[in-house]
Each structure stands twice: as structure tokens, then as C-alpha cells.
Short mmCIF file of C-alpha atoms (C1' of nucleotides) in Angstrom, two decimals:
data_model
loop_
_atom_site.label_atom_id
_atom_site.label_comp_id
_atom_site.label_asym_id
_atom_site.label_seq_id
_atom_site.Cartn_x
_atom_site.Cartn_y
_atom_site.Cartn_z
CA MET A 1 12.82 17.99 12.02
CA VAL A 2 10.52 20.31 10.24
CA ASP A 3 7.86 21.78 12.44
CA VAL A 4 5.73 24.30 10.66
CA LYS A 5 2.58 25.17 12.45
CA SER A 6 3.40 28.85 12.48
CA GLY A 7 2.68 31.35 9.74
CA ALA A 8 -0.41 33.12 8.55
CA ASN A 9 -2.10 29.86 7.67
CA PRO A 10 -2.82 27.24 10.30
CA LEU A 11 -1.58 24.49 8.04
CA PHE A 12 -0.16 21.44 9.72
CA LEU A 13 2.82 20.38 7.66
CA THR A 14 4.50 17.11 8.39
CA ASP A 15 7.86 16.11 7.06
CA GLU A 16 6.07 13.42 5.10
CA GLU A 17 3.83 15.96 3.40
CA LEU A 18 6.75 18.16 2.46
CA ARG A 19 8.71 15.28 1.02
CA GLN A 20 5.68 14.17 -0.92
CA GLY A 21 5.37 17.68 -2.32
CA ILE A 22 8.99 17.47 -3.41
CA GLU A 23 8.50 14.09 -5.04
CA LEU A 24 5.41 15.19 -6.91
CA LEU A 25 7.47 17.93 -8.47
CA PHE A 26 10.24 15.50 -9.34
CA TYR A 27 7.94 12.96 -10.98
CA ALA A 28 5.87 15.52 -12.84
CA TYR A 29 8.96 17.22 -14.17
CA ARG A 30 10.52 13.90 -15.10
CA ASP A 31 7.54 12.79 -17.14
CA PHE A 32 6.65 16.09 -18.68
CA THR A 33 10.17 16.84 -19.85
CA SER A 34 10.44 13.47 -21.54
CA ASP A 35 7.42 14.10 -23.77
CA PRO A 36 9.23 16.09 -26.48
CA ASP A 37 12.32 13.87 -26.58
CA SER A 38 11.31 11.69 -29.51
CA ILE A 39 10.40 14.67 -31.69
CA LEU A 40 13.52 16.56 -30.71
CA ARG A 41 15.67 13.60 -31.66
CA GLN A 42 14.23 13.63 -35.15
CA PHE A 43 15.79 17.06 -35.53
CA GLY A 44 19.02 16.15 -33.83
CA PHE A 45 18.15 18.45 -30.95
CA GLY A 46 17.95 17.99 -27.20
CA ARG A 47 16.13 19.46 -24.25
CA ALA A 48 18.38 22.49 -24.18
CA HIS A 49 17.21 23.41 -27.67
CA HIS A 50 13.63 23.00 -26.56
CA ARG A 51 14.01 25.29 -23.58
CA THR A 52 15.70 27.86 -25.79
CA ILE A 53 13.01 28.00 -28.47
CA HIS A 54 10.32 27.90 -25.83
CA PHE A 55 11.52 31.06 -24.14
CA ILE A 56 12.35 32.87 -27.36
CA GLY A 57 8.88 32.02 -28.61
CA ARG A 58 7.32 33.29 -25.44
CA ASN A 59 9.43 36.46 -25.42
CA PRO A 60 9.96 37.59 -29.00
CA GLY A 61 12.81 40.06 -29.17
CA ILE A 62 14.37 38.88 -25.92
CA SER A 63 18.02 39.80 -25.52
CA VAL A 64 20.72 37.23 -25.01
CA ALA A 65 21.34 38.48 -21.49
CA GLU A 66 17.68 38.15 -20.55
CA LEU A 67 17.52 34.65 -21.94
CA LEU A 68 20.59 33.67 -19.98
CA GLY A 69 18.93 35.00 -16.86
CA ILE A 70 15.87 32.84 -17.37
CA LEU A 71 17.72 29.67 -18.25
CA ARG A 72 20.35 30.23 -15.55
CA ILE A 73 23.19 29.05 -17.72
CA THR A 74 26.33 30.70 -19.04
CA LYS A 75 26.62 32.34 -22.42
CA GLN A 76 29.09 29.66 -23.47
CA SER A 77 26.53 26.97 -22.76
CA LEU A 78 23.75 28.82 -24.52
CA SER A 79 26.03 29.56 -27.43
CA ARG A 80 26.21 25.92 -28.38
CA VAL A 81 22.50 25.40 -28.84
CA LEU A 82 21.71 28.92 -30.00
CA SER A 83 24.25 28.89 -32.81
CA GLN A 84 22.83 25.60 -34.03
CA LEU A 85 19.30 26.96 -33.96
CA ILE A 86 20.38 30.05 -35.87
CA GLU A 87 22.43 28.12 -38.40
CA ARG A 88 19.56 25.81 -39.13
CA GLY A 89 17.08 28.64 -39.54
CA PHE A 90 14.88 28.28 -36.48
CA VAL A 91 16.01 31.47 -34.75
CA ILE A 92 17.10 34.84 -36.06
CA GLN A 93 18.97 37.62 -34.35
CA ARG A 94 18.20 41.27 -34.98
CA GLN A 95 20.41 44.04 -33.85
CA GLY A 96 18.70 46.14 -31.19
CA THR A 97 17.59 49.58 -32.32
CA ARG A 98 17.77 51.30 -28.96
CA ASP A 99 21.00 49.49 -28.09
CA ARG A 100 22.80 48.16 -31.09
CA ARG A 101 25.04 45.92 -29.01
CA GLN A 102 22.08 43.72 -28.26
CA ARG A 103 21.12 40.74 -30.35
CA LEU A 104 17.38 40.41 -30.05
CA LEU A 105 16.14 36.90 -30.64
CA HIS A 106 13.12 35.79 -32.61
CA LEU A 107 11.76 32.50 -33.88
CA THR A 108 11.48 32.20 -37.64
CA PRO A 109 8.26 30.71 -39.05
CA GLU A 110 10.12 27.40 -39.08
CA GLY A 111 11.08 27.97 -35.45
CA ILE A 112 7.50 28.64 -34.50
CA GLU A 113 6.41 25.46 -36.21
CA LEU A 114 9.13 23.45 -34.54
CA GLU A 115 8.22 24.81 -31.14
CA GLU A 116 4.57 23.98 -31.66
CA ARG A 117 5.34 20.45 -32.73
CA VAL A 118 7.75 19.85 -29.89
CA SER A 119 5.57 21.32 -27.18
CA ALA A 120 2.35 19.72 -28.38
CA PRO A 121 2.57 16.59 -26.21
CA GLN A 122 3.51 18.71 -23.22
CA ARG A 123 0.59 21.02 -23.70
CA ALA A 124 -1.68 18.03 -24.13
CA ARG A 125 -0.40 16.59 -20.87
CA VAL A 126 -1.03 19.83 -19.00
CA ALA A 127 -4.44 20.27 -20.62
CA ARG A 128 -5.51 16.81 -19.57
CA ALA A 129 -4.26 17.25 -16.02
CA TYR A 130 -5.99 20.64 -15.76
CA ARG A 131 -9.27 19.29 -17.05
CA GLU A 132 -9.20 16.30 -14.76
CA ALA A 133 -8.30 18.35 -11.73
CA GLY A 134 -10.72 21.21 -12.31
CA GLY A 135 -10.50 24.97 -12.09
CA ALA A 136 -10.06 25.29 -8.35
CA ALA A 137 -7.20 22.82 -8.34
CA VAL A 138 -5.53 24.65 -11.21
CA GLU A 139 -5.68 27.85 -9.23
CA GLY A 140 -4.00 26.11 -6.31
CA TYR A 141 -1.38 24.60 -8.58
CA ARG A 142 -0.47 28.04 -9.89
CA LYS A 143 -0.45 29.59 -6.47
CA VAL A 144 1.86 27.01 -4.92
CA LEU A 145 4.24 26.81 -7.87
CA LEU A 146 4.48 30.57 -7.96
CA GLY A 147 5.35 30.52 -4.27
CA LEU A 148 8.09 27.99 -4.95
CA ILE A 149 9.80 30.35 -7.39
CA ASN A 150 12.43 32.77 -6.15
CA GLU A 151 10.59 35.91 -5.18
CA GLN A 152 12.46 38.26 -7.49
CA ASP A 153 11.46 36.18 -10.52
CA ARG A 154 7.78 35.76 -9.78
CA HIS A 155 6.46 38.84 -11.48
CA GLY A 156 8.32 37.94 -14.65
CA VAL A 157 6.57 34.60 -14.88
CA LEU A 158 3.13 36.14 -14.95
CA LYS A 159 3.60 38.74 -17.64
CA SER A 160 4.08 37.03 -20.94
CA ILE A 161 4.88 39.51 -23.69
CA LYS A 162 7.15 42.23 -22.50
CA ASP A 163 8.56 45.10 -24.51
CA GLU A 164 11.11 46.19 -21.98
CA MET B 1 -3.82 25.48 -31.71
CA VAL B 2 -4.99 23.94 -28.52
CA ASP B 3 -8.70 24.10 -28.06
CA VAL B 4 -9.83 22.31 -24.96
CA LYS B 5 -13.33 23.08 -23.94
CA SER B 6 -14.31 19.44 -23.92
CA GLY B 7 -13.89 16.96 -21.10
CA ALA B 8 -15.67 16.40 -17.86
CA ASN B 9 -14.78 19.83 -16.59
CA PRO B 10 -15.94 22.94 -18.41
CA LEU B 11 -12.55 24.54 -18.11
CA PHE B 12 -11.58 26.99 -20.78
CA LEU B 13 -7.94 26.39 -21.52
CA THR B 14 -6.07 28.78 -23.73
CA ASP B 15 -2.71 28.11 -25.23
CA GLU B 16 -1.41 30.92 -23.06
CA GLU B 17 -2.66 29.25 -19.90
CA LEU B 18 -1.10 25.94 -20.84
CA ARG B 19 2.23 27.51 -21.62
CA GLN B 20 2.13 29.41 -18.37
CA GLY B 21 1.48 26.14 -16.56
CA ILE B 22 4.54 24.69 -18.26
CA GLU B 23 6.69 27.67 -17.34
CA LEU B 24 5.61 27.58 -13.73
CA LEU B 25 6.84 24.03 -13.53
CA PHE B 26 10.11 24.98 -15.20
CA TYR B 27 10.82 27.90 -12.90
CA ALA B 28 9.79 26.11 -9.73
CA TYR B 29 11.92 23.11 -10.59
CA ARG B 30 14.84 25.33 -11.55
CA ASP B 31 14.83 27.18 -8.25
CA PHE B 32 14.01 24.30 -5.99
CA THR B 33 16.66 22.01 -7.42
CA SER B 34 19.33 24.65 -6.95
CA ASP B 35 18.73 24.92 -3.21
CA PRO B 36 20.88 21.95 -2.15
CA ASP B 37 23.76 22.69 -4.52
CA SER B 38 25.99 24.55 -2.10
CA ILE B 39 25.70 21.87 0.58
CA LEU B 40 26.23 19.08 -1.92
CA ARG B 41 29.38 20.74 -3.18
CA GLN B 42 30.84 20.69 0.31
CA PHE B 43 30.69 16.92 0.08
CA GLY B 44 31.90 16.74 -3.48
CA PHE B 45 28.50 15.49 -4.57
CA GLY B 46 26.02 16.63 -7.19
CA ARG B 47 22.32 16.54 -7.84
CA ALA B 48 22.43 12.92 -8.92
CA HIS B 49 23.70 11.97 -5.47
CA HIS B 50 20.90 13.94 -3.91
CA ARG B 51 18.20 12.23 -5.93
CA THR B 52 19.71 8.88 -5.06
CA ILE B 53 19.81 9.38 -1.30
CA HIS B 54 16.40 10.99 -1.39
CA PHE B 55 14.73 7.94 -2.88
CA ILE B 56 16.70 5.44 -0.85
CA GLY B 57 15.74 7.38 2.26
CA ARG B 58 12.11 7.39 1.26
CA ASN B 59 12.15 3.69 0.33
CA PRO B 60 14.44 1.87 2.73
CA GLY B 61 15.33 -1.52 1.33
CA ILE B 62 14.56 -0.54 -2.24
CA SER B 63 16.17 -2.77 -4.85
CA VAL B 64 18.52 -1.45 -7.47
CA ALA B 65 16.01 -2.21 -10.22
CA GLU B 66 13.25 -0.31 -8.47
CA LEU B 67 15.50 2.68 -7.93
CA LEU B 68 16.47 2.67 -11.59
CA GLY B 69 12.80 2.67 -12.48
CA ILE B 70 12.12 5.74 -10.39
CA LEU B 71 15.12 7.70 -11.55
CA ARG B 72 14.68 6.60 -15.15
CA ILE B 73 18.39 6.18 -15.72
CA THR B 74 20.57 3.23 -16.63
CA LYS B 75 22.38 1.05 -14.14
CA GLN B 76 25.69 2.33 -15.50
CA SER B 77 24.69 5.87 -14.71
CA LEU B 78 23.43 5.02 -11.25
CA SER B 79 26.52 2.95 -10.61
CA ARG B 80 28.73 6.01 -10.68
CA VAL B 81 26.96 7.87 -7.90
CA LEU B 82 25.84 4.82 -5.96
CA SER B 83 29.32 3.34 -5.67
CA GLN B 84 30.60 6.67 -4.36
CA LEU B 85 27.81 6.86 -1.80
CA ILE B 86 28.54 3.31 -0.66
CA GLU B 87 32.28 3.80 -0.57
CA ARG B 88 31.95 6.91 1.53
CA GLY B 89 29.56 5.27 3.95
CA PHE B 90 26.27 7.00 3.22
CA VAL B 91 24.53 3.98 1.74
CA ILE B 92 24.73 0.28 2.48
CA GLN B 93 23.62 -2.68 0.46
CA ARG B 94 22.10 -5.77 2.05
CA GLN B 95 21.57 -8.96 0.20
CA GLY B 96 17.88 -9.70 -0.20
CA THR B 97 16.57 -12.55 1.93
CA ARG B 98 13.68 -13.55 -0.30
CA ASP B 99 15.80 -13.10 -3.42
CA ARG B 100 19.49 -13.17 -2.72
CA ARG B 101 20.36 -11.69 -6.10
CA GLN B 102 18.95 -8.39 -5.00
CA ARG B 103 20.97 -5.67 -3.36
CA LEU B 104 18.60 -3.81 -1.08
CA LEU B 105 19.64 -0.26 -0.41
CA HIS B 106 19.57 1.61 2.87
CA LEU B 107 20.90 4.89 4.16
CA THR B 108 23.39 4.64 6.99
CA PRO B 109 22.94 7.02 9.93
CA GLU B 110 25.43 9.26 8.14
CA GLY B 111 23.37 8.99 4.99
CA ILE B 112 20.24 9.97 6.84
CA GLU B 113 21.98 12.97 8.29
CA LEU B 114 23.35 13.99 4.92
CA GLU B 115 19.95 13.70 3.30
CA GLU B 116 18.38 15.82 6.03
CA ARG B 117 20.98 18.51 5.68
CA VAL B 118 20.79 18.57 1.92
CA SER B 119 17.02 18.58 1.70
CA ALA B 120 16.48 21.12 4.48
CA PRO B 121 16.39 24.20 2.25
CA GLN B 122 14.10 22.42 -0.18
CA ARG B 123 11.72 21.43 2.55
CA ALA B 124 11.80 24.96 3.88
CA ARG B 125 10.95 26.30 0.44
CA VAL B 126 8.00 23.94 0.08
CA ALA B 127 6.82 24.64 3.62
CA ARG B 128 6.82 28.37 3.01
CA ALA B 129 5.01 28.05 -0.30
CA TYR B 130 2.42 25.75 1.24
CA ARG B 131 1.81 28.06 4.17
CA GLU B 132 1.49 31.10 1.98
CA ALA B 133 -0.83 29.40 -0.46
CA GLY B 134 -3.08 27.71 2.08
CA GLY B 135 -4.59 24.28 2.40
CA ALA B 136 -7.00 24.44 -0.51
CA ALA B 137 -4.25 25.51 -2.88
CA VAL B 138 -2.00 22.72 -1.65
CA GLU B 139 -4.71 20.24 -2.41
CA GLY B 140 -4.96 21.60 -5.94
CA TYR B 141 -1.21 21.54 -6.34
CA ARG B 142 -1.14 17.85 -5.44
CA LYS B 143 -4.05 17.02 -7.65
CA VAL B 144 -2.66 18.69 -10.76
CA LEU B 145 0.89 17.42 -10.29
CA LEU B 146 -0.40 13.91 -9.77
CA GLY B 147 -2.34 14.24 -12.99
CA LEU B 148 0.83 15.30 -14.79
CA ILE B 149 2.59 12.08 -13.81
CA ASN B 150 2.39 9.05 -16.07
CA GLU B 151 -0.64 7.12 -15.00
CA GLN B 152 1.12 3.88 -14.22
CA ASP B 153 3.40 5.66 -11.73
CA ARG B 154 0.81 7.63 -9.84
CA HIS B 155 -0.08 5.10 -7.21
CA GLY B 156 3.59 4.64 -6.36
CA VAL B 157 3.96 8.31 -5.54
CA LEU B 158 1.29 8.28 -2.91
CA LYS B 159 2.36 5.30 -0.88
CA SER B 160 5.58 6.10 0.84
CA ILE B 161 6.93 3.09 2.69
CA LYS B 162 6.40 -0.06 0.76
CA ASP B 163 7.43 -3.55 1.75
CA GLU B 164 6.87 -5.13 -1.64
"C1'" DG C 1 19.63 -31.72 -12.63
"C1'" DA C 2 20.53 -29.01 -16.64
"C1'" DT C 3 19.15 -24.88 -18.87
"C1'" DT C 4 17.53 -20.44 -19.05
"C1'" DT C 5 16.35 -16.15 -17.11
"C1'" DT C 6 16.99 -12.47 -13.90
"C1'" DA C 7 19.45 -9.03 -10.81
"C1'" DC C 8 23.34 -6.87 -10.56
"C1'" DG C 9 28.13 -5.25 -11.61
"C1'" DT C 10 31.81 -3.55 -14.63
"C1'" DC C 11 34.58 -1.84 -18.55
"C1'" DA C 12 34.84 1.25 -22.33
"C1'" DA C 13 33.49 4.71 -25.49
"C1'" DC C 14 30.76 8.35 -26.29
"C1'" DC C 15 27.19 12.25 -25.90
"C1'" DA C 16 24.59 16.38 -24.02
"C1'" DT C 17 24.99 20.07 -21.48
"C1'" DG C 18 26.81 22.45 -17.93
"C1'" DT C 19 31.22 25.08 -15.88
"C1'" DT C 20 35.53 28.45 -15.59
"C1'" DG C 21 38.84 31.40 -17.60
"C1'" DA C 22 40.81 34.23 -21.09
"C1'" DC C 23 40.35 37.28 -24.67
"C1'" DA C 24 38.12 40.15 -28.75
"C1'" DT C 25 34.80 43.49 -30.79
"C1'" DA C 26 31.34 46.83 -31.13
"C1'" DT C 27 28.69 50.09 -28.92
"C1'" DA C 28 27.02 52.85 -25.06
"C1'" DT C 29 28.03 55.73 -21.27
"C1'" DC C 30 30.71 58.78 -18.34
"C1'" DG D 1 38.96 59.83 -24.65
"C1'" DA D 2 38.35 56.39 -21.15
"C1'" DT D 3 35.51 53.01 -19.30
"C1'" DA D 4 31.75 49.85 -19.00
"C1'" DT D 5 28.52 46.73 -21.19
"C1'" DA D 6 26.57 43.17 -24.54
"C1'" DT D 7 27.93 39.70 -27.06
"C1'" DG D 8 30.95 36.15 -29.19
"C1'" DT D 9 34.62 32.70 -29.23
"C1'" DC D 10 38.32 29.40 -27.95
"C1'" DA D 11 39.83 25.92 -24.84
"C1'" DA D 12 39.73 22.78 -21.06
"C1'" DC D 13 37.12 20.40 -17.99
"C1'" DA D 14 32.94 18.44 -14.95
"C1'" DT D 15 28.60 16.10 -14.40
"C1'" DG D 16 25.65 12.91 -15.50
"C1'" DG D 17 23.48 10.71 -19.05
"C1'" DT D 18 23.76 6.83 -23.12
"C1'" DT D 19 24.88 2.22 -25.69
"C1'" DG D 20 27.11 -2.11 -26.02
"C1'" DA D 21 29.55 -6.02 -24.40
"C1'" DC D 22 30.48 -9.20 -21.05
"C1'" DG D 23 30.64 -11.68 -16.25
"C1'" DT D 24 28.64 -13.79 -11.93
"C1'" DA D 25 25.36 -15.50 -8.74
"C1'" DA D 26 20.94 -16.94 -7.82
"C1'" DA D 27 16.23 -17.93 -9.18
"C1'" DA D 28 13.02 -20.06 -12.21
"C1'" DT D 29 11.83 -23.36 -15.63
"C1'" DC D 30 11.93 -27.52 -18.31
#
DNA sequence: GATTTTACGTCAACCATGTTGACATATATC
DNA sequence: GATATATGTCAACATGGTTGACGTAAAATC
């Protein structure tokens, strides 16, 4: 069905190998997303809240539109979790100075602390896997995952703090 | 916050690197899971149906309990999609011979065809990423993802057809 | 052989998180 | 001044998860 011997690299890819690559991603994502669940529940939050504070924390001052673009959800869906996070003091909005229609999002000190607590087991999982696999493997991990991402989004993943 | 210079491998892991590793997984999963959506919609199915036929296809004769263990969902949740897949002729159940309480799951020829159609863009995405990254990177990708998976599940990911 | 456990199914209520569509407001841009 | 953009909100609905209760058939145990 899938016959990929062509391409720049003479890599022989069987259907079995491709499906295994798919499954690895499924299992890793399954386990790594479940890590923060117990902590989130203590706050009455879910995974959507986690994703939101993660990306606000990584991109302080991100606009609502940019955040929607990363999460690939609608504003109505984001609104639910974002308004809760704002109401409970984990996120603040500041009116944009260059464009005052924008609501630029920031974590409060409490938001930063929450994000750190919630992501701690995830970071520990990644750290362990990285250490066990070694530097060369980590490089390959990054390279392949980056190649799996839609091309137009790749550059955005690599730069972390942006002021655009 | 995270200071990991210890361990067997002298890998210097910054918080930034760990968070980037987390984001790579998020983005890759986001894009790769969206590939089959348009085809699934033509059948009135969703991602849950896809996961179900994927794992039945990869493990012909899998029991309901085993499938639940892989998907990490409840039988009530599986029941919804599984009964639809059975009713519409993509999956069949056979009573177990060794244990006649079991319902062993198989894809029908139609189910196999559906799974192939639905997974085609995903396999193409993985094949392209693998080819572009090269064999050494693919090895690292596998190694790190395997390390991210809960230890007790790792061996199950590697063996594909099981007769247990 | 009777009892208990296991594998599976089903009903019902509910929850988290996504969607579409319509409409409102403030601000920027033409 | 007219139009476009960034954001917010209301409402209805879809998908796919949960818990809890209960039923049946078959296996396992006493």
C-alpha cells in the first residue's frame, strides 16, 4: 500500500514501520497528557485549561487570535476556559498599546505557579526519556516531530519568546 | 526549576528544552490527528472510530478488555463507537474459543478498506517526515517516544501481532 | 454442584470540550 | 464616514468522555 523507497534518503519504509510510528505517537501522547490530570482536578480544571496556560506562559503577551491559531479551536471554545482562568486570577488581559482592540494575555504569579505545578510531572517524564535516550536520539526526536508538523507552523515552534 | 544534569547520560536539559519537547509533541499530534478528519466525516465517523479500527486492525482478534486497556476509556464509551462500527459492517465480533465470554474483534474487508483510506494521509505524513529526517533521526524518534510511554506498556507497543 | 468471579452489554445521567451561527462593541484602516 | 478587524457573548448542538447501576453467560473456585 505504502511504498516509499524514493526521496532524498534511501530509507526503506514498510507499512508496519509507519503504523508503529503512528502508534508511538498515540501512546506517548496518551500517557504524557494524563500526567497533569490529578493536579488539574484539584483546581477544578481540565486539559483545556492546561493547554491554555501553557501557551500563555510560553508566549507572554500573546493575543487572543494568536492563541486560537495555536490551539486550533474557536473563540467560543477558548472563551469558556479563558474566562474561568481570568476570573480565578491565573491569567490577566492587558489592552494592546499598538492596537487597543487586542487583549494581550499574561499569566499572573499565581498562573505561573499553577503552570509549573501542573507541568512538573510532564517535564519530569520528558527529562527522563531524554536522559535515557541520549543526545543523539533527542536530536532525532526533534527532527522527526518537527517534520510531522504542518510546514507553515514549524518556524513558530522553534522560536519561543516572540514580540511580534 | 528543572535541573537535570544527573543520570547515565551527561545531557544538559534546560527547562526551555523540556518545554520545547512537550510542544513538539503537542503540535505534531495536533496536525497528524487532523489528517483523517475529512474522510471520517464522509462516513459520519469521528476520531474515536478511527482509533478503534486502527487498533482492531493492528490486533486482529483483540478482546474488548484489551482494547479498552489500550484506548484507556470505559466500556460505555467504547460501546458507542464500537456498536456503530459493527452495525455498519466494518467490525465483526467472534466468540472466543478458549474463553467463550470474550468477544474477539476483527475488521471486515470493508473495515480494512476504511482503515486504509482513513490512515493514508497519516501514513503519508509520517513517511515524508521519516524520509526527510533520515534513518538515524527515526531511530532517535522511536527511542525517545518509547521512553515517554508508561513502562508497563512499552513492550506491547513493539510487538504488533499477538496471539495471547 | 453450588457459588463466586469475570467478560461483556446496556440504560441513564452527566461532564468536558469542541462546533456553528448570530449579533454587539470598540478600534483601526481605507 | 464607511468598512474591516479583534474580541466578546448568547444559544443550540455534537463528540466523546465519565460514573453508577444492573443483567447475562461462561469460567473459575470451593
